[in-house]
Short mmCIF file of N, CA and C in Angstrom, two decimals:
data_model
loop_
_atom_site.label_atom_id
_atom_site.label_comp_id
_atom_site.label_asym_id
_atom_site.label_seq_id
_atom_site.Cartn_x
_atom_site.Cartn_y
_atom_site.Cartn_z
N MET A 203 56.25 14.10 -8.99
CA MET A 203 55.09 13.81 -9.79
C MET A 203 54.61 12.41 -9.47
N TYR A 204 53.30 12.25 -9.42
CA TYR A 204 52.72 10.94 -9.09
C TYR A 204 52.65 10.07 -10.33
N LYS A 205 53.10 8.85 -10.18
CA LYS A 205 53.05 7.90 -11.28
C LYS A 205 51.99 6.85 -10.97
N TYR A 206 51.07 6.64 -11.92
CA TYR A 206 50.00 5.66 -11.76
C TYR A 206 50.57 4.26 -11.90
N SER A 207 50.17 3.39 -10.96
CA SER A 207 50.54 1.98 -11.09
C SER A 207 49.26 1.15 -11.07
N LYS A 208 49.23 0.17 -11.88
CA LYS A 208 48.07 -0.69 -12.01
C LYS A 208 47.85 -1.46 -10.71
N PRO A 209 46.55 -1.52 -10.22
CA PRO A 209 46.28 -2.28 -8.99
C PRO A 209 46.61 -3.77 -9.18
N THR A 210 47.00 -4.36 -8.07
CA THR A 210 47.30 -5.79 -8.11
C THR A 210 45.99 -6.57 -8.14
N LYS A 211 46.11 -7.83 -8.44
CA LYS A 211 44.93 -8.70 -8.48
C LYS A 211 44.27 -8.74 -7.11
N GLU A 212 45.05 -8.78 -6.05
CA GLU A 212 44.51 -8.81 -4.69
C GLU A 212 43.75 -7.52 -4.38
N GLN A 213 44.28 -6.38 -4.84
CA GLN A 213 43.60 -5.11 -4.62
C GLN A 213 42.28 -5.06 -5.39
N ASP A 214 42.29 -5.58 -6.62
CA ASP A 214 41.06 -5.64 -7.42
C ASP A 214 40.00 -6.48 -6.73
N ILE A 215 40.38 -7.64 -6.23
CA ILE A 215 39.45 -8.52 -5.53
C ILE A 215 38.93 -7.85 -4.26
N GLY A 216 39.83 -7.22 -3.52
CA GLY A 216 39.44 -6.53 -2.29
C GLY A 216 38.45 -5.41 -2.57
N PHE A 217 38.72 -4.62 -3.61
CA PHE A 217 37.81 -3.54 -3.99
C PHE A 217 36.45 -4.10 -4.40
N PHE A 218 36.45 -5.17 -5.17
CA PHE A 218 35.21 -5.80 -5.60
C PHE A 218 34.40 -6.29 -4.40
N LEU A 219 35.06 -6.99 -3.48
CA LEU A 219 34.35 -7.52 -2.30
C LEU A 219 33.81 -6.40 -1.41
N MET A 220 34.61 -5.34 -1.25
CA MET A 220 34.15 -4.21 -0.44
C MET A 220 32.95 -3.54 -1.12
N SER A 221 33.00 -3.37 -2.42
CA SER A 221 31.88 -2.77 -3.15
C SER A 221 30.64 -3.63 -3.03
N LEU A 222 30.80 -4.93 -3.18
CA LEU A 222 29.68 -5.86 -3.07
C LEU A 222 29.07 -5.79 -1.68
N PHE A 223 29.92 -5.72 -0.66
CA PHE A 223 29.44 -5.62 0.72
C PHE A 223 28.59 -4.36 0.90
N PHE A 224 29.06 -3.22 0.42
CA PHE A 224 28.31 -1.98 0.59
C PHE A 224 27.01 -1.99 -0.21
N VAL A 225 27.00 -2.59 -1.37
CA VAL A 225 25.77 -2.70 -2.15
C VAL A 225 24.74 -3.54 -1.40
N ILE A 226 25.18 -4.65 -0.83
CA ILE A 226 24.27 -5.52 -0.08
C ILE A 226 23.74 -4.81 1.15
N VAL A 227 24.60 -4.13 1.89
CA VAL A 227 24.18 -3.40 3.09
C VAL A 227 23.20 -2.29 2.70
N PHE A 228 23.54 -1.53 1.66
CA PHE A 228 22.67 -0.46 1.18
C PHE A 228 21.30 -1.01 0.80
N TRP A 229 21.27 -2.08 0.03
CA TRP A 229 20.01 -2.70 -0.40
C TRP A 229 19.21 -3.16 0.82
N PHE A 230 19.86 -3.83 1.76
CA PHE A 230 19.17 -4.36 2.93
C PHE A 230 18.55 -3.23 3.76
N VAL A 231 19.34 -2.21 4.04
CA VAL A 231 18.85 -1.10 4.88
C VAL A 231 17.66 -0.42 4.22
N PHE A 232 17.74 -0.12 2.94
CA PHE A 232 16.64 0.58 2.30
C PHE A 232 15.44 -0.31 2.05
N SER A 233 15.64 -1.59 1.86
CA SER A 233 14.48 -2.46 1.69
C SER A 233 13.75 -2.61 3.01
N VAL A 234 14.46 -2.65 4.12
CA VAL A 234 13.83 -2.75 5.43
C VAL A 234 13.13 -1.44 5.78
N LEU A 235 13.80 -0.32 5.54
CA LEU A 235 13.22 0.98 5.88
C LEU A 235 12.05 1.34 4.99
N ASP A 236 12.07 0.89 3.75
CA ASP A 236 11.03 1.24 2.80
C ASP A 236 9.81 0.35 2.90
N THR A 237 9.90 -0.75 3.60
CA THR A 237 8.79 -1.69 3.69
C THR A 237 7.69 -1.11 4.56
N ALA A 238 6.50 -1.07 4.02
CA ALA A 238 5.34 -0.60 4.76
C ALA A 238 4.72 -1.80 5.48
N HIS A 239 4.22 -1.55 6.66
CA HIS A 239 3.66 -2.64 7.45
C HIS A 239 2.23 -2.32 7.86
N ALA A 240 1.30 -3.16 7.40
CA ALA A 240 -0.10 -2.96 7.75
C ALA A 240 -0.34 -3.17 9.23
N ASP A 241 0.54 -3.92 9.90
CA ASP A 241 0.33 -4.16 11.32
C ASP A 241 0.56 -2.89 12.15
N THR A 242 1.06 -1.82 11.54
CA THR A 242 1.20 -0.56 12.26
C THR A 242 -0.09 0.26 12.20
N ILE A 243 -1.05 -0.19 11.42
CA ILE A 243 -2.34 0.48 11.33
C ILE A 243 -3.25 -0.11 12.40
N SER A 244 -3.74 0.73 13.27
CA SER A 244 -4.62 0.23 14.34
C SER A 244 -5.96 -0.18 13.76
N ASP A 245 -6.63 -1.08 14.45
CA ASP A 245 -7.97 -1.51 14.02
C ASP A 245 -8.92 -0.31 13.95
N LYS A 246 -8.82 0.56 14.93
CA LYS A 246 -9.71 1.73 14.98
C LYS A 246 -9.49 2.65 13.77
N GLU A 247 -8.21 2.90 13.44
CA GLU A 247 -7.91 3.73 12.27
C GLU A 247 -8.42 3.07 10.98
N ALA A 248 -8.17 1.77 10.86
CA ALA A 248 -8.59 1.04 9.66
C ALA A 248 -10.11 1.10 9.50
N VAL A 249 -10.84 0.89 10.58
CA VAL A 249 -12.30 0.92 10.52
C VAL A 249 -12.79 2.31 10.14
N GLN A 250 -12.19 3.34 10.70
CA GLN A 250 -12.55 4.72 10.33
C GLN A 250 -12.39 4.91 8.82
N CYS A 251 -11.28 4.44 8.28
CA CYS A 251 -11.01 4.61 6.85
C CYS A 251 -11.96 3.76 6.01
N LEU A 252 -12.24 2.55 6.45
CA LEU A 252 -13.17 1.68 5.72
C LEU A 252 -14.57 2.30 5.67
N LEU A 253 -14.99 2.88 6.79
CA LEU A 253 -16.30 3.54 6.81
C LEU A 253 -16.30 4.72 5.85
N GLY A 254 -15.21 5.44 5.79
CA GLY A 254 -15.12 6.58 4.89
C GLY A 254 -15.05 6.18 3.43
N GLU A 255 -14.45 5.05 3.15
CA GLU A 255 -14.26 4.61 1.76
C GLU A 255 -15.42 3.77 1.23
N ALA A 256 -16.00 2.90 2.07
CA ALA A 256 -16.90 1.88 1.51
C ALA A 256 -18.15 1.61 2.33
N ARG A 257 -18.55 2.51 3.20
CA ARG A 257 -19.70 2.22 4.07
C ARG A 257 -20.99 1.98 3.30
N GLY A 258 -21.12 2.50 2.10
CA GLY A 258 -22.35 2.33 1.34
C GLY A 258 -22.27 1.24 0.29
N GLU A 259 -21.16 0.50 0.24
CA GLU A 259 -20.98 -0.48 -0.84
C GLU A 259 -21.10 -1.93 -0.41
N GLY A 260 -21.36 -2.17 0.86
CA GLY A 260 -21.55 -3.53 1.33
C GLY A 260 -20.28 -4.17 1.86
N PHE A 261 -20.48 -5.35 2.45
CA PHE A 261 -19.39 -6.04 3.15
C PHE A 261 -18.26 -6.43 2.20
N ASN A 262 -18.56 -6.97 1.02
CA ASN A 262 -17.50 -7.39 0.10
C ASN A 262 -16.61 -6.22 -0.32
N ALA A 263 -17.21 -5.07 -0.52
CA ALA A 263 -16.42 -3.89 -0.87
C ALA A 263 -15.54 -3.46 0.30
N MET A 264 -16.06 -3.60 1.51
CA MET A 264 -15.24 -3.26 2.68
C MET A 264 -14.03 -4.18 2.78
N VAL A 265 -14.24 -5.47 2.52
CA VAL A 265 -13.11 -6.41 2.55
C VAL A 265 -12.10 -6.03 1.47
N ALA A 266 -12.57 -5.71 0.29
CA ALA A 266 -11.68 -5.33 -0.82
C ALA A 266 -10.87 -4.09 -0.46
N HIS A 267 -11.52 -3.09 0.08
CA HIS A 267 -10.81 -1.88 0.50
C HIS A 267 -9.82 -2.19 1.62
N ALA A 268 -10.22 -3.03 2.55
CA ALA A 268 -9.32 -3.40 3.65
C ALA A 268 -8.07 -4.10 3.11
N GLU A 269 -8.25 -4.99 2.15
CA GLU A 269 -7.10 -5.66 1.53
C GLU A 269 -6.16 -4.64 0.90
N ALA A 270 -6.73 -3.70 0.15
CA ALA A 270 -5.91 -2.70 -0.52
C ALA A 270 -5.17 -1.82 0.49
N ILE A 271 -5.81 -1.50 1.60
CA ILE A 271 -5.14 -0.73 2.65
C ILE A 271 -4.01 -1.56 3.24
N ARG A 272 -4.25 -2.83 3.50
CA ARG A 272 -3.18 -3.69 4.01
C ARG A 272 -2.03 -3.76 3.01
N ASN A 273 -2.35 -3.91 1.72
CA ASN A 273 -1.31 -3.97 0.70
C ASN A 273 -0.52 -2.68 0.64
N ARG A 274 -1.19 -1.57 0.86
CA ARG A 274 -0.54 -0.25 0.85
C ARG A 274 0.39 -0.14 2.07
N GLY A 275 -0.08 -0.63 3.21
CA GLY A 275 0.74 -0.64 4.41
C GLY A 275 0.71 0.64 5.22
N HIS A 276 -0.02 1.63 4.76
CA HIS A 276 -0.13 2.90 5.47
C HIS A 276 -1.44 3.57 5.05
N LEU A 277 -1.77 4.63 5.74
CA LEU A 277 -3.04 5.31 5.46
C LEU A 277 -2.85 6.62 4.70
N LYS A 278 -1.62 6.93 4.34
CA LYS A 278 -1.35 8.15 3.58
C LYS A 278 -2.09 8.09 2.24
N GLY A 279 -2.84 9.12 1.96
CA GLY A 279 -3.57 9.20 0.70
C GLY A 279 -4.93 8.50 0.71
N VAL A 280 -5.33 7.93 1.83
CA VAL A 280 -6.63 7.28 1.91
C VAL A 280 -7.65 8.35 2.31
N TYR A 281 -8.37 8.82 1.31
CA TYR A 281 -9.29 9.94 1.48
C TYR A 281 -10.35 9.67 2.55
N GLY A 282 -10.86 8.45 2.61
CA GLY A 282 -11.93 8.12 3.54
C GLY A 282 -11.57 8.26 5.00
N CYS A 283 -10.28 8.30 5.30
CA CYS A 283 -9.85 8.44 6.70
C CYS A 283 -10.25 9.79 7.28
N LYS A 284 -10.50 10.74 6.42
CA LYS A 284 -10.83 12.10 6.87
C LYS A 284 -12.31 12.30 7.12
N ALA A 285 -13.12 11.29 6.83
CA ALA A 285 -14.58 11.42 6.99
C ALA A 285 -14.94 11.62 8.45
N ASP A 286 -15.93 12.45 8.69
CA ASP A 286 -16.40 12.75 10.04
C ASP A 286 -17.78 12.12 10.22
N PHE A 287 -17.88 11.16 11.14
CA PHE A 287 -19.11 10.40 11.32
C PHE A 287 -19.88 10.77 12.59
N LYS A 288 -19.55 11.88 13.21
CA LYS A 288 -20.20 12.22 14.48
C LYS A 288 -21.72 12.23 14.37
N LYS A 289 -22.24 12.80 13.30
CA LYS A 289 -23.70 12.86 13.12
C LYS A 289 -24.28 11.51 12.70
N GLU A 290 -23.47 10.71 11.99
CA GLU A 290 -23.95 9.44 11.45
C GLU A 290 -23.77 8.26 12.41
N MET A 291 -22.99 8.41 13.46
CA MET A 291 -22.62 7.26 14.29
C MET A 291 -23.81 6.46 14.83
N PRO A 292 -24.85 7.10 15.35
CA PRO A 292 -25.97 6.27 15.82
C PRO A 292 -26.57 5.44 14.68
N TYR A 293 -26.68 6.04 13.49
CA TYR A 293 -27.21 5.32 12.34
C TYR A 293 -26.27 4.17 11.95
N LEU A 294 -24.99 4.46 11.85
CA LEU A 294 -24.03 3.43 11.45
C LEU A 294 -24.00 2.28 12.45
N THR A 295 -24.03 2.63 13.74
CA THR A 295 -23.99 1.59 14.77
C THR A 295 -25.25 0.75 14.75
N SER A 296 -26.40 1.39 14.57
CA SER A 296 -27.65 0.64 14.57
C SER A 296 -27.74 -0.28 13.35
N LYS A 297 -27.13 0.09 12.27
CA LYS A 297 -27.14 -0.74 11.06
C LYS A 297 -26.06 -1.82 11.09
N GLY A 298 -25.20 -1.81 12.07
CA GLY A 298 -24.15 -2.82 12.17
C GLY A 298 -22.98 -2.60 11.21
N ILE A 299 -22.93 -1.42 10.59
CA ILE A 299 -21.88 -1.17 9.60
C ILE A 299 -20.51 -1.09 10.27
N VAL A 300 -20.46 -0.54 11.46
CA VAL A 300 -19.18 -0.46 12.18
C VAL A 300 -18.68 -1.87 12.48
N LYS A 301 -19.59 -2.71 12.94
CA LYS A 301 -19.23 -4.11 13.21
C LYS A 301 -18.74 -4.80 11.93
N ASP A 302 -19.42 -4.55 10.81
CA ASP A 302 -19.00 -5.12 9.53
C ASP A 302 -17.61 -4.63 9.14
N ALA A 303 -17.32 -3.36 9.40
CA ALA A 303 -16.00 -2.81 9.06
C ALA A 303 -14.91 -3.50 9.87
N TYR A 304 -15.17 -3.76 11.16
CA TYR A 304 -14.19 -4.50 11.98
C TYR A 304 -14.01 -5.92 11.44
N ARG A 305 -15.12 -6.57 11.09
CA ARG A 305 -15.04 -7.93 10.53
C ARG A 305 -14.28 -7.94 9.21
N ALA A 306 -14.53 -6.95 8.35
CA ALA A 306 -13.85 -6.86 7.06
C ALA A 306 -12.35 -6.66 7.25
N TRP A 307 -11.97 -5.81 8.19
CA TRP A 307 -10.55 -5.57 8.46
C TRP A 307 -9.87 -6.87 8.92
N GLU A 308 -10.54 -7.59 9.79
CA GLU A 308 -9.98 -8.85 10.29
C GLU A 308 -9.89 -9.88 9.16
N LEU A 309 -10.96 -10.02 8.40
CA LEU A 309 -10.99 -11.00 7.31
C LEU A 309 -9.93 -10.71 6.25
N SER A 310 -9.65 -9.43 6.02
CA SER A 310 -8.70 -9.05 4.96
C SER A 310 -7.28 -9.56 5.22
N LYS A 311 -7.01 -10.03 6.42
CA LYS A 311 -5.70 -10.63 6.71
C LYS A 311 -5.48 -11.90 5.89
N THR A 312 -6.58 -12.57 5.53
CA THR A 312 -6.47 -13.89 4.90
C THR A 312 -7.10 -13.97 3.51
N THR A 313 -7.53 -12.85 2.95
CA THR A 313 -8.15 -12.87 1.62
C THR A 313 -7.29 -12.11 0.62
N ASN A 314 -7.60 -12.31 -0.66
CA ASN A 314 -6.87 -11.61 -1.72
C ASN A 314 -7.80 -11.33 -2.89
N ARG A 315 -8.89 -10.67 -2.63
CA ARG A 315 -9.89 -10.37 -3.66
C ARG A 315 -9.40 -9.34 -4.66
N VAL A 316 -8.45 -8.49 -4.24
CA VAL A 316 -7.98 -7.42 -5.12
C VAL A 316 -6.60 -7.71 -5.71
N ASP A 317 -6.14 -8.94 -5.55
CA ASP A 317 -4.91 -9.41 -6.19
C ASP A 317 -3.73 -8.46 -6.02
N GLY A 318 -3.49 -8.05 -4.79
CA GLY A 318 -2.31 -7.23 -4.50
C GLY A 318 -2.47 -5.75 -4.75
N ALA A 319 -3.64 -5.29 -5.10
CA ALA A 319 -3.84 -3.87 -5.38
C ALA A 319 -3.63 -3.03 -4.12
N ASP A 320 -3.08 -1.83 -4.32
CA ASP A 320 -2.91 -0.91 -3.20
C ASP A 320 -3.41 0.51 -3.53
N HIS A 321 -4.07 0.63 -4.67
CA HIS A 321 -4.72 1.88 -5.08
C HIS A 321 -6.14 1.54 -5.52
N TRP A 322 -7.04 2.50 -5.40
CA TRP A 322 -8.41 2.27 -5.84
C TRP A 322 -9.06 3.61 -6.14
N GLY A 323 -10.11 3.54 -6.93
CA GLY A 323 -10.85 4.74 -7.26
C GLY A 323 -12.27 4.40 -7.65
N SER A 324 -13.15 5.34 -7.41
CA SER A 324 -14.56 5.18 -7.74
C SER A 324 -14.75 5.29 -9.25
N LEU A 325 -15.47 4.33 -9.81
CA LEU A 325 -15.77 4.36 -11.24
C LEU A 325 -16.71 5.52 -11.59
N ILE A 326 -17.38 6.05 -10.59
CA ILE A 326 -18.32 7.14 -10.81
C ILE A 326 -17.65 8.51 -10.60
N VAL A 327 -16.91 8.63 -9.53
CA VAL A 327 -16.34 9.93 -9.14
C VAL A 327 -14.93 10.16 -9.69
N ASP A 328 -14.14 9.12 -9.79
CA ASP A 328 -12.71 9.26 -10.10
C ASP A 328 -12.34 8.90 -11.53
N LYS A 329 -13.17 9.23 -12.48
CA LYS A 329 -12.91 8.83 -13.88
C LYS A 329 -11.59 9.37 -14.40
N ALA A 330 -11.29 10.61 -14.13
CA ALA A 330 -10.03 11.21 -14.61
C ALA A 330 -8.84 10.54 -13.94
N TRP A 331 -8.95 10.28 -12.65
CA TRP A 331 -7.87 9.61 -11.92
C TRP A 331 -7.64 8.21 -12.48
N ILE A 332 -8.71 7.49 -12.77
CA ILE A 332 -8.60 6.13 -13.31
C ILE A 332 -7.90 6.16 -14.67
N LYS A 333 -8.24 7.11 -15.52
CA LYS A 333 -7.56 7.24 -16.81
C LYS A 333 -6.07 7.50 -16.61
N LYS A 334 -5.76 8.36 -15.66
CA LYS A 334 -4.35 8.67 -15.37
C LYS A 334 -3.61 7.42 -14.90
N MET A 335 -4.23 6.64 -14.03
CA MET A 335 -3.60 5.42 -13.53
C MET A 335 -3.32 4.45 -14.68
N GLU A 336 -4.30 4.29 -15.53
CA GLU A 336 -4.16 3.35 -16.65
C GLU A 336 -3.12 3.83 -17.65
N ARG A 337 -3.06 5.15 -17.91
CA ARG A 337 -2.02 5.69 -18.79
C ARG A 337 -0.63 5.51 -18.18
N SER A 338 -0.57 5.54 -16.86
CA SER A 338 0.71 5.38 -16.16
C SER A 338 1.16 3.93 -16.08
N GLY A 339 0.32 3.01 -16.56
CA GLY A 339 0.71 1.61 -16.59
C GLY A 339 0.23 0.79 -15.41
N TYR A 340 -0.53 1.38 -14.50
CA TYR A 340 -1.07 0.61 -13.39
C TYR A 340 -2.02 -0.44 -13.94
N ILE A 341 -2.08 -1.56 -13.27
CA ILE A 341 -2.88 -2.69 -13.72
C ILE A 341 -4.15 -2.79 -12.87
N ARG A 342 -5.29 -2.82 -13.54
CA ARG A 342 -6.54 -3.03 -12.80
C ARG A 342 -6.62 -4.50 -12.44
N THR A 343 -6.71 -4.76 -11.15
CA THR A 343 -6.72 -6.14 -10.68
C THR A 343 -8.12 -6.63 -10.34
N ALA A 344 -9.01 -5.71 -10.03
CA ALA A 344 -10.36 -6.11 -9.63
C ALA A 344 -11.29 -4.91 -9.74
N THR A 345 -12.57 -5.23 -9.87
CA THR A 345 -13.61 -4.22 -9.78
C THR A 345 -14.65 -4.79 -8.81
N VAL A 346 -14.91 -4.04 -7.76
CA VAL A 346 -15.89 -4.47 -6.76
C VAL A 346 -16.91 -3.34 -6.64
N ASN A 347 -18.13 -3.66 -7.01
CA ASN A 347 -19.21 -2.66 -7.05
C ASN A 347 -18.77 -1.47 -7.90
N ASN A 348 -18.64 -0.31 -7.29
CA ASN A 348 -18.29 0.91 -8.04
C ASN A 348 -16.83 1.32 -7.88
N THR A 349 -15.98 0.37 -7.51
CA THR A 349 -14.58 0.70 -7.25
C THR A 349 -13.66 -0.17 -8.09
N ALA A 350 -12.68 0.48 -8.72
CA ALA A 350 -11.64 -0.23 -9.48
C ALA A 350 -10.37 -0.24 -8.63
N PHE A 351 -9.71 -1.38 -8.57
CA PHE A 351 -8.50 -1.55 -7.77
C PHE A 351 -7.30 -1.72 -8.70
N TYR A 352 -6.19 -1.11 -8.32
CA TYR A 352 -5.00 -1.08 -9.16
C TYR A 352 -3.75 -1.42 -8.37
N LYS A 353 -2.75 -1.95 -9.11
CA LYS A 353 -1.43 -2.14 -8.54
C LYS A 353 -0.39 -1.72 -9.56
N LYS A 354 0.80 -1.45 -9.07
CA LYS A 354 1.90 -1.09 -9.95
C LYS A 354 2.29 -2.29 -10.79
N PRO A 355 2.72 -2.04 -12.02
CA PRO A 355 3.13 -3.18 -12.87
C PRO A 355 4.39 -3.86 -12.36
#
């Protein structure tokens, strides 16, 4: 029959240090893997999404959306990325909107108009979504034209 013996002080310390080591390694690996990086978003992809999200709201709105995309670090869930501009491209190019979108993406590297927000919704179209975000505790950090920007608390 096995008889339980109390661990020695050295064994307790060893177990504690080994546990601490694994917690630190676990935390480090998952924090590195979970970190989203805006630098993985190409300029072309970002401009496509900015045109889809804010082409009718002016340059400041494009910068705000670009900041939020950078804060998000990925394009998953960005509805505007799916917009098809084949018919509109001559119009967009002649109006300089594409050029503005590139400028907004570049400028968003150094601005913080949306105070860390990584979610946004139209005050006109997304009323139910905005209510859901606010009930969930998301914080509205900015409103630019017809768009409300949010971040996690």
